[in-house]
Amino acid sequence: MPPAALVLAVSMPLLFWLQIRLPDMGMTWAFYPSDLQRTLGWPGIVTAMLLHGSWTHAALNAVTALCFAPPVARMLPGWRGAGVFVLFYIACGIIASLGYGLLHLASSDPMVGASGAVSGLLGAAIRLMGRPSWAGPKPLKDRSALTMVGVLLAINAVVGMIGYAPGAEGARIAWEAHAVGMVAGYLAIGPLFQWSRRWAPTFG
């Protein structure tokens, strides 16, 4: 288990433990789509991925991160790689929130959770799984990878529309953010690998 992936997963329940001790459960730092027109969503578009709606929500994202973060972290070795891994994760989360916000610009309901960022790791892992870290991701148009993405997007949409998922506890599921995050990770991992080879030519 790469340290960066493990630290990411462990941070989620730890941050939720801190969150539940805040007077407003951290909703000041949630992402509000309507803020995009005033402040470009800042700071919630970043800080919302540090928050969760329940212990189940935090645990589910932590377990998902444990499953899909390692292939991405292994592709980015060393301390520099760990930093780039975190930036990749944050970027996927921002893009996921932005995509959700643009589809719900009039909404003043708070959105919290690392699901969009974790979905970015899932999208990237789909192209990395089954390959050694030095080989890089599968081609963008790989049939098996695209099929898996299509199936997961369909399941995600159905679950979101039904409105049931572990940890949701009656809250609306931001399935659009999951979808956008997954596509972002799937597309970005290729260019990221090519760039990383300039400073990490050898992989373990």
PDB file of C-alpha atoms in Angstrom:
ATOM      1  CA  MET A   1       0.000   0.000   0.000  1.00  0.00           C
ATOM      2  CA  PRO A   2       1.669   3.269  -1.081  1.00  0.00           C
ATOM      3  CA  PRO A   3       1.910   5.668   1.886  1.00  0.00           C
ATOM      4  CA  ALA A   4       0.142   8.481   0.013  1.00  0.00           C
ATOM      5  CA  ALA A   5      -2.888   6.277  -0.652  1.00  0.00           C
ATOM      6  CA  LEU A   6      -3.010   5.047   2.935  1.00  0.00           C
ATOM      7  CA  VAL A   7      -2.729   8.549   4.409  1.00  0.00           C
ATOM      8  CA  LEU A   8      -5.506   9.764   2.112  1.00  0.00           C
ATOM      9  CA  ALA A   9      -7.869   6.994   3.200  1.00  0.00           C
ATOM     10  CA  VAL A  10      -7.117   7.356   6.918  1.00  0.00           C
ATOM     11  CA  SER A  11      -7.562  11.133   6.742  1.00  0.00           C
ATOM     12  CA  MET A  12     -11.247  10.840   5.838  1.00  0.00           C
ATOM     13  CA  PRO A  13     -12.594   9.391   9.111  1.00  0.00           C
ATOM     14  CA  LEU A  14     -10.113  11.509  11.085  1.00  0.00           C
ATOM     15  CA  LEU A  15     -11.364  14.681   9.414  1.00  0.00           C
ATOM     16  CA  PHE A  16     -14.969  13.654  10.028  1.00  0.00           C
ATOM     17  CA  TRP A  17     -14.139  13.150  13.711  1.00  0.00           C
ATOM     18  CA  LEU A  18     -13.015  16.786  13.749  1.00  0.00           C
ATOM     19  CA  GLN A  19     -15.970  17.917  11.629  1.00  0.00           C
ATOM     20  CA  ILE A  20     -18.626  16.648  14.039  1.00  0.00           C
ATOM     21  CA  ARG A  21     -17.066  18.819  16.738  1.00  0.00           C
ATOM     22  CA  LEU A  22     -17.687  22.013  14.781  1.00  0.00           C
ATOM     23  CA  PRO A  23     -20.749  24.080  15.770  1.00  0.00           C
ATOM     24  CA  ASP A  24     -22.352  23.812  12.333  1.00  0.00           C
ATOM     25  CA  MET A  25     -20.962  20.387  11.372  1.00  0.00           C
ATOM     26  CA  GLY A  26     -18.633  22.217   9.005  1.00  0.00           C
ATOM     27  CA  MET A  27     -21.378  23.439   6.664  1.00  0.00           C
ATOM     28  CA  THR A  28     -19.600  26.799   6.441  1.00  0.00           C
ATOM     29  CA  TRP A  29     -16.989  24.960   4.360  1.00  0.00           C
ATOM     30  CA  ALA A  30     -19.455  23.028   2.181  1.00  0.00           C
ATOM     31  CA  PHE A  31     -19.840  23.711  -1.532  1.00  0.00           C
ATOM     32  CA  TYR A  32     -22.902  25.724  -2.520  1.00  0.00           C
ATOM     33  CA  PRO A  33     -23.535  25.724  -6.309  1.00  0.00           C
ATOM     34  CA  SER A  34     -25.134  29.168  -6.171  1.00  0.00           C
ATOM     35  CA  ASP A  35     -21.777  30.547  -4.972  1.00  0.00           C
ATOM     36  CA  LEU A  36     -20.266  29.886  -8.388  1.00  0.00           C
ATOM     37  CA  GLN A  37     -21.868  33.057  -9.696  1.00  0.00           C
ATOM     38  CA  ARG A  38     -20.522  35.171  -6.822  1.00  0.00           C
ATOM     39  CA  THR A  39     -17.235  33.718  -5.625  1.00  0.00           C
ATOM     40  CA  LEU A  40     -16.566  30.969  -8.190  1.00  0.00           C
ATOM     41  CA  GLY A  41     -17.470  28.586  -5.396  1.00  0.00           C
ATOM     42  CA  TRP A  42     -14.499  29.508  -3.227  1.00  0.00           C
ATOM     43  CA  PRO A  43     -13.586  28.135  -0.728  1.00  0.00           C
ATOM     44  CA  GLY A  44     -16.215  25.383  -0.655  1.00  0.00           C
ATOM     45  CA  ILE A  45     -15.268  24.010  -4.051  1.00  0.00           C
ATOM     46  CA  VAL A  46     -12.033  22.836  -2.374  1.00  0.00           C
ATOM     47  CA  THR A  47     -12.950  22.392   1.286  1.00  0.00           C
ATOM     48  CA  ALA A  48     -16.141  20.397   0.649  1.00  0.00           C
ATOM     49  CA  MET A  49     -14.057  17.332  -0.203  1.00  0.00           C
ATOM     50  CA  LEU A  50     -12.695  17.399   3.364  1.00  0.00           C
ATOM     51  CA  LEU A  51     -16.215  16.994   4.787  1.00  0.00           C
ATOM     52  CA  HIS A  52     -18.711  14.133   4.929  1.00  0.00           C
ATOM     53  CA  GLY A  53     -22.347  13.674   5.824  1.00  0.00           C
ATOM     54  CA  SER A  54     -21.985  10.723   8.196  1.00  0.00           C
ATOM     55  CA  TRP A  55     -19.566   8.111   9.509  1.00  0.00           C
ATOM     56  CA  THR A  56     -20.829   5.706   6.852  1.00  0.00           C
ATOM     57  CA  HIS A  57     -20.220   8.276   4.124  1.00  0.00           C
ATOM     58  CA  ALA A  58     -16.659   8.896   5.326  1.00  0.00           C
ATOM     59  CA  ALA A  59     -15.926   5.171   5.722  1.00  0.00           C
ATOM     60  CA  LEU A  60     -17.301   4.327   2.276  1.00  0.00           C
ATOM     61  CA  ASN A  61     -15.103   6.929   0.610  1.00  0.00           C
ATOM     62  CA  ALA A  62     -12.093   5.798   2.663  1.00  0.00           C
ATOM     63  CA  VAL A  63     -12.544   2.168   1.605  1.00  0.00           C
ATOM     64  CA  THR A  64     -13.045   3.187  -2.028  1.00  0.00           C
ATOM     65  CA  ALA A  65      -9.863   5.241  -1.857  1.00  0.00           C
ATOM     66  CA  LEU A  66      -7.970   2.261  -0.420  1.00  0.00           C
ATOM     67  CA  CYS A  67      -9.119   0.217  -3.428  1.00  0.00           C
ATOM     68  CA  PHE A  68      -8.405   2.673  -6.234  1.00  0.00           C
ATOM     69  CA  ALA A  69      -5.768   5.135  -5.018  1.00  0.00           C
ATOM     70  CA  PRO A  70      -2.818   2.653  -4.965  1.00  0.00           C
ATOM     71  CA  PRO A  71      -2.424   2.259  -8.768  1.00  0.00           C
ATOM     72  CA  VAL A  72      -2.260   6.035  -9.152  1.00  0.00           C
ATOM     73  CA  ALA A  73       0.130   6.476  -6.209  1.00  0.00           C
ATOM     74  CA  ARG A  74       2.452   3.735  -7.503  1.00  0.00           C
ATOM     75  CA  MET A  75       2.669   5.539 -10.841  1.00  0.00           C
ATOM     76  CA  LEU A  76       3.995   8.609  -9.003  1.00  0.00           C
ATOM     77  CA  PRO A  77       6.961   7.482  -6.853  1.00  0.00           C
ATOM     78  CA  GLY A  78       8.835   9.441  -4.216  1.00  0.00           C
ATOM     79  CA  TRP A  79       7.980  12.575  -2.284  1.00  0.00           C
ATOM     80  CA  ARG A  80       7.443  14.569  -5.444  1.00  0.00           C
ATOM     81  CA  GLY A  81       5.134  11.882  -6.704  1.00  0.00           C
ATOM     82  CA  ALA A  82       3.159  11.970  -3.450  1.00  0.00           C
ATOM     83  CA  GLY A  83       2.681  15.711  -3.861  1.00  0.00           C
ATOM     84  CA  VAL A  84       1.531  15.298  -7.449  1.00  0.00           C
ATOM     85  CA  PHE A  85      -0.827  12.506  -6.331  1.00  0.00           C
ATOM     86  CA  VAL A  86      -2.482  14.851  -3.831  1.00  0.00           C
ATOM     87  CA  LEU A  87      -2.767  17.609  -6.443  1.00  0.00           C
ATOM     88  CA  PHE A  88      -4.320  15.163  -8.916  1.00  0.00           C
ATOM     89  CA  TYR A  89      -6.839  14.102  -6.278  1.00  0.00           C
ATOM     90  CA  ILE A  90      -7.723  17.711  -5.432  1.00  0.00           C
ATOM     91  CA  ALA A  91      -8.011  18.662  -9.109  1.00  0.00           C
ATOM     92  CA  CYS A  92     -10.443  15.791  -9.746  1.00  0.00           C
ATOM     93  CA  GLY A  93     -12.485  16.922  -6.743  1.00  0.00           C
ATOM     94  CA  ILE A  94     -12.618  20.531  -7.942  1.00  0.00           C
ATOM     95  CA  ILE A  95     -13.636  19.489 -11.464  1.00  0.00           C
ATOM     96  CA  ALA A  96     -16.294  17.163 -10.034  1.00  0.00           C
ATOM     97  CA  SER A  97     -17.763  19.924  -7.851  1.00  0.00           C
ATOM     98  CA  LEU A  98     -17.607  22.405 -10.710  1.00  0.00           C
ATOM     99  CA  GLY A  99     -19.461  20.004 -13.007  1.00  0.00           C
ATOM    100  CA  TYR A 100     -22.134  19.437 -10.377  1.00  0.00           C
ATOM    101  CA  GLY A 101     -22.397  23.152  -9.651  1.00  0.00           C
ATOM    102  CA  LEU A 102     -22.843  24.124 -13.290  1.00  0.00           C
ATOM    103  CA  LEU A 103     -25.747  21.688 -13.539  1.00  0.00           C
ATOM    104  CA  HIS A 104     -27.365  23.093 -10.379  1.00  0.00           C
ATOM    105  CA  LEU A 105     -26.450  26.790 -10.472  1.00  0.00           C
ATOM    106  CA  ALA A 106     -29.602  27.888  -8.697  1.00  0.00           C
ATOM    107  CA  SER A 107     -29.166  25.461  -5.810  1.00  0.00           C
ATOM    108  CA  SER A 108     -28.264  26.750  -2.366  1.00  0.00           C
ATOM    109  CA  ASP A 109     -28.135  23.247  -0.880  1.00  0.00           C
ATOM    110  CA  PRO A 110     -24.731  22.293   0.541  1.00  0.00           C
ATOM    111  CA  MET A 111     -22.707  19.525  -1.064  1.00  0.00           C
ATOM    112  CA  VAL A 112     -20.056  17.694   0.944  1.00  0.00           C
ATOM    113  CA  GLY A 113     -17.910  14.637   0.433  1.00  0.00           C
ATOM    114  CA  ALA A 114     -14.759  13.358  -1.221  1.00  0.00           C
ATOM    115  CA  SER A 115     -16.743  11.188  -3.640  1.00  0.00           C
ATOM    116  CA  GLY A 116     -15.988  13.327  -6.699  1.00  0.00           C
ATOM    117  CA  ALA A 117     -12.247  13.270  -6.007  1.00  0.00           C
ATOM    118  CA  VAL A 118     -12.302   9.551  -5.182  1.00  0.00           C
ATOM    119  CA  SER A 119     -14.213   8.937  -8.414  1.00  0.00           C
ATOM    120  CA  GLY A 120     -11.322  10.635 -10.192  1.00  0.00           C
ATOM    121  CA  LEU A 121      -8.983   8.029  -8.693  1.00  0.00           C
ATOM    122  CA  LEU A 122     -11.405   5.323  -9.818  1.00  0.00           C
ATOM    123  CA  GLY A 123     -11.412   6.642 -13.386  1.00  0.00           C
ATOM    124  CA  ALA A 124      -7.624   6.745 -13.413  1.00  0.00           C
ATOM    125  CA  ALA A 125      -7.318   3.276 -11.852  1.00  0.00           C
ATOM    126  CA  ILE A 126      -9.509   1.779 -14.567  1.00  0.00           C
ATOM    127  CA  ARG A 127      -6.779   2.627 -17.085  1.00  0.00           C
ATOM    128  CA  LEU A 128      -3.945   1.519 -14.769  1.00  0.00           C
ATOM    129  CA  MET A 129      -5.175  -1.765 -13.285  1.00  0.00           C
ATOM    130  CA  GLY A 130      -3.644  -4.892 -14.731  1.00  0.00           C
ATOM    131  CA  ARG A 131      -0.548  -3.049 -15.956  1.00  0.00           C
ATOM    132  CA  PRO A 132       2.879  -2.539 -14.311  1.00  0.00           C
ATOM    133  CA  SER A 133       3.433   0.994 -13.020  1.00  0.00           C
ATOM    134  CA  TRP A 134       6.201   1.637 -15.544  1.00  0.00           C
ATOM    135  CA  ALA A 135       3.926   0.816 -18.496  1.00  0.00           C
ATOM    136  CA  GLY A 136       1.467   3.622 -17.868  1.00  0.00           C
ATOM    137  CA  PRO A 137      -2.265   3.619 -18.510  1.00  0.00           C
ATOM    138  CA  LYS A 138      -4.211   1.704 -21.107  1.00  0.00           C
ATOM    139  CA  PRO A 139      -4.966   3.597 -24.331  1.00  0.00           C
ATOM    140  CA  LEU A 140      -7.761   6.137 -24.050  1.00  0.00           C
ATOM    141  CA  LYS A 141      -9.968   4.117 -26.397  1.00  0.00           C
ATOM    142  CA  ASP A 142      -9.259   0.717 -24.827  1.00  0.00           C
ATOM    143  CA  ARG A 143     -12.491  -1.247 -25.189  1.00  0.00           C
ATOM    144  CA  SER A 144     -12.402  -2.969 -21.810  1.00  0.00           C
ATOM    145  CA  ALA A 145     -11.655   0.294 -19.992  1.00  0.00           C
ATOM    146  CA  LEU A 146     -14.396   2.175 -21.819  1.00  0.00           C
ATOM    147  CA  THR A 147     -16.857  -0.630 -21.131  1.00  0.00           C
ATOM    148  CA  MET A 148     -16.091  -0.522 -17.421  1.00  0.00           C
ATOM    149  CA  VAL A 149     -16.493   3.260 -17.343  1.00  0.00           C
ATOM    150  CA  GLY A 150     -19.803   2.994 -19.182  1.00  0.00           C
ATOM    151  CA  VAL A 151     -21.136   0.363 -16.775  1.00  0.00           C
ATOM    152  CA  LEU A 152     -20.049   2.339 -13.709  1.00  0.00           C
ATOM    153  CA  LEU A 153     -21.545   5.563 -15.064  1.00  0.00           C
ATOM    154  CA  ALA A 154     -24.855   3.782 -15.680  1.00  0.00           C
ATOM    155  CA  ILE A 155     -24.893   2.274 -12.176  1.00  0.00           C
ATOM    156  CA  ASN A 156     -23.968   5.639 -10.696  1.00  0.00           C
ATOM    157  CA  ALA A 157     -26.816   7.379 -12.537  1.00  0.00           C
ATOM    158  CA  VAL A 158     -29.367   4.752 -11.505  1.00  0.00           C
ATOM    159  CA  VAL A 159     -28.305   4.883  -7.850  1.00  0.00           C
ATOM    160  CA  GLY A 160     -28.378   8.678  -7.929  1.00  0.00           C
ATOM    161  CA  MET A 161     -31.830   8.824  -9.446  1.00  0.00           C
ATOM    162  CA  ILE A 162     -33.209   6.210  -7.061  1.00  0.00           C
ATOM    163  CA  GLY A 163     -31.699   8.230  -4.248  1.00  0.00           C
ATOM    164  CA  TYR A 164     -30.403   5.377  -2.128  1.00  0.00           C
ATOM    165  CA  ALA A 165     -26.803   4.772  -1.167  1.00  0.00           C
ATOM    166  CA  PRO A 166     -25.037   3.825   2.082  1.00  0.00           C
ATOM    167  CA  GLY A 167     -24.375   6.919   4.159  1.00  0.00           C
ATOM    168  CA  ALA A 168     -26.734   9.177   2.233  1.00  0.00           C
ATOM    169  CA  GLU A 169     -29.256   9.185   5.101  1.00  0.00           C
ATOM    170  CA  GLY A 170     -31.958  10.866   3.055  1.00  0.00           C
ATOM    171  CA  ALA A 171     -29.676  13.477   1.467  1.00  0.00           C
ATOM    172  CA  ARG A 172     -29.576  13.963  -2.291  1.00  0.00           C
ATOM    173  CA  ILE A 173     -26.781  11.970  -3.939  1.00  0.00           C
ATOM    174  CA  ALA A 174     -24.544  14.135  -6.124  1.00  0.00           C
ATOM    175  CA  TRP A 175     -24.197  11.440  -8.760  1.00  0.00           C
ATOM    176  CA  GLU A 176     -23.313  14.044 -11.386  1.00  0.00           C
ATOM    177  CA  ALA A 177     -20.195  14.955  -9.407  1.00  0.00           C
ATOM    178  CA  HIS A 178     -19.215  11.277  -9.281  1.00  0.00           C
ATOM    179  CA  ALA A 179     -19.622  10.996 -13.054  1.00  0.00           C
ATOM    180  CA  VAL A 180     -17.652  14.149 -13.829  1.00  0.00           C
ATOM    181  CA  GLY A 181     -14.887  13.155 -11.422  1.00  0.00           C
ATOM    182  CA  MET A 182     -14.575   9.688 -12.939  1.00  0.00           C
ATOM    183  CA  VAL A 183     -14.357  11.029 -16.492  1.00  0.00           C
ATOM    184  CA  ALA A 184     -11.821  13.652 -15.410  1.00  0.00           C
ATOM    185  CA  GLY A 185      -9.580  11.029 -13.824  1.00  0.00           C
ATOM    186  CA  TYR A 186      -9.934   8.703 -16.811  1.00  0.00           C
ATOM    187  CA  LEU A 187      -8.885  11.442 -19.246  1.00  0.00           C
ATOM    188  CA  ALA A 188      -6.175  13.089 -17.141  1.00  0.00           C
ATOM    189  CA  ILE A 189      -4.160  10.048 -16.091  1.00  0.00           C
ATOM    190  CA  GLY A 190      -2.629   9.653 -19.566  1.00  0.00           C
ATOM    191  CA  PRO A 191      -1.132  13.165 -19.818  1.00  0.00           C
ATOM    192  CA  LEU A 192      -0.100  12.959 -16.155  1.00  0.00           C
ATOM    193  CA  PHE A 193       1.841   9.756 -16.811  1.00  0.00           C
ATOM    194  CA  GLN A 194       3.622  11.274 -19.812  1.00  0.00           C
ATOM    195  CA  TRP A 195       4.581  14.335 -17.783  1.00  0.00           C
ATOM    196  CA  SER A 196       5.707  12.286 -14.783  1.00  0.00           C
ATOM    197  CA  ARG A 197       8.184  10.328 -16.906  1.00  0.00           C
ATOM    198  CA  ARG A 198      10.281  13.478 -17.227  1.00  0.00           C
ATOM    199  CA  TRP A 199      11.197  13.399 -13.541  1.00  0.00           C
ATOM    200  CA  ALA A 200      10.464   9.767 -12.649  1.00  0.00           C
ATOM    201  CA  PRO A 201      11.868   7.724 -15.567  1.00  0.00           C
ATOM    202  CA  THR A 202      12.126   4.532 -13.533  1.00  0.00           C
ATOM    203  CA  PHE A 203       9.308   2.880 -11.640  1.00  0.00           C
ATOM    204  CA  GLY A 204       9.287   0.167  -9.002  1.00  0.00           C
TER     205      GLY A 204
END
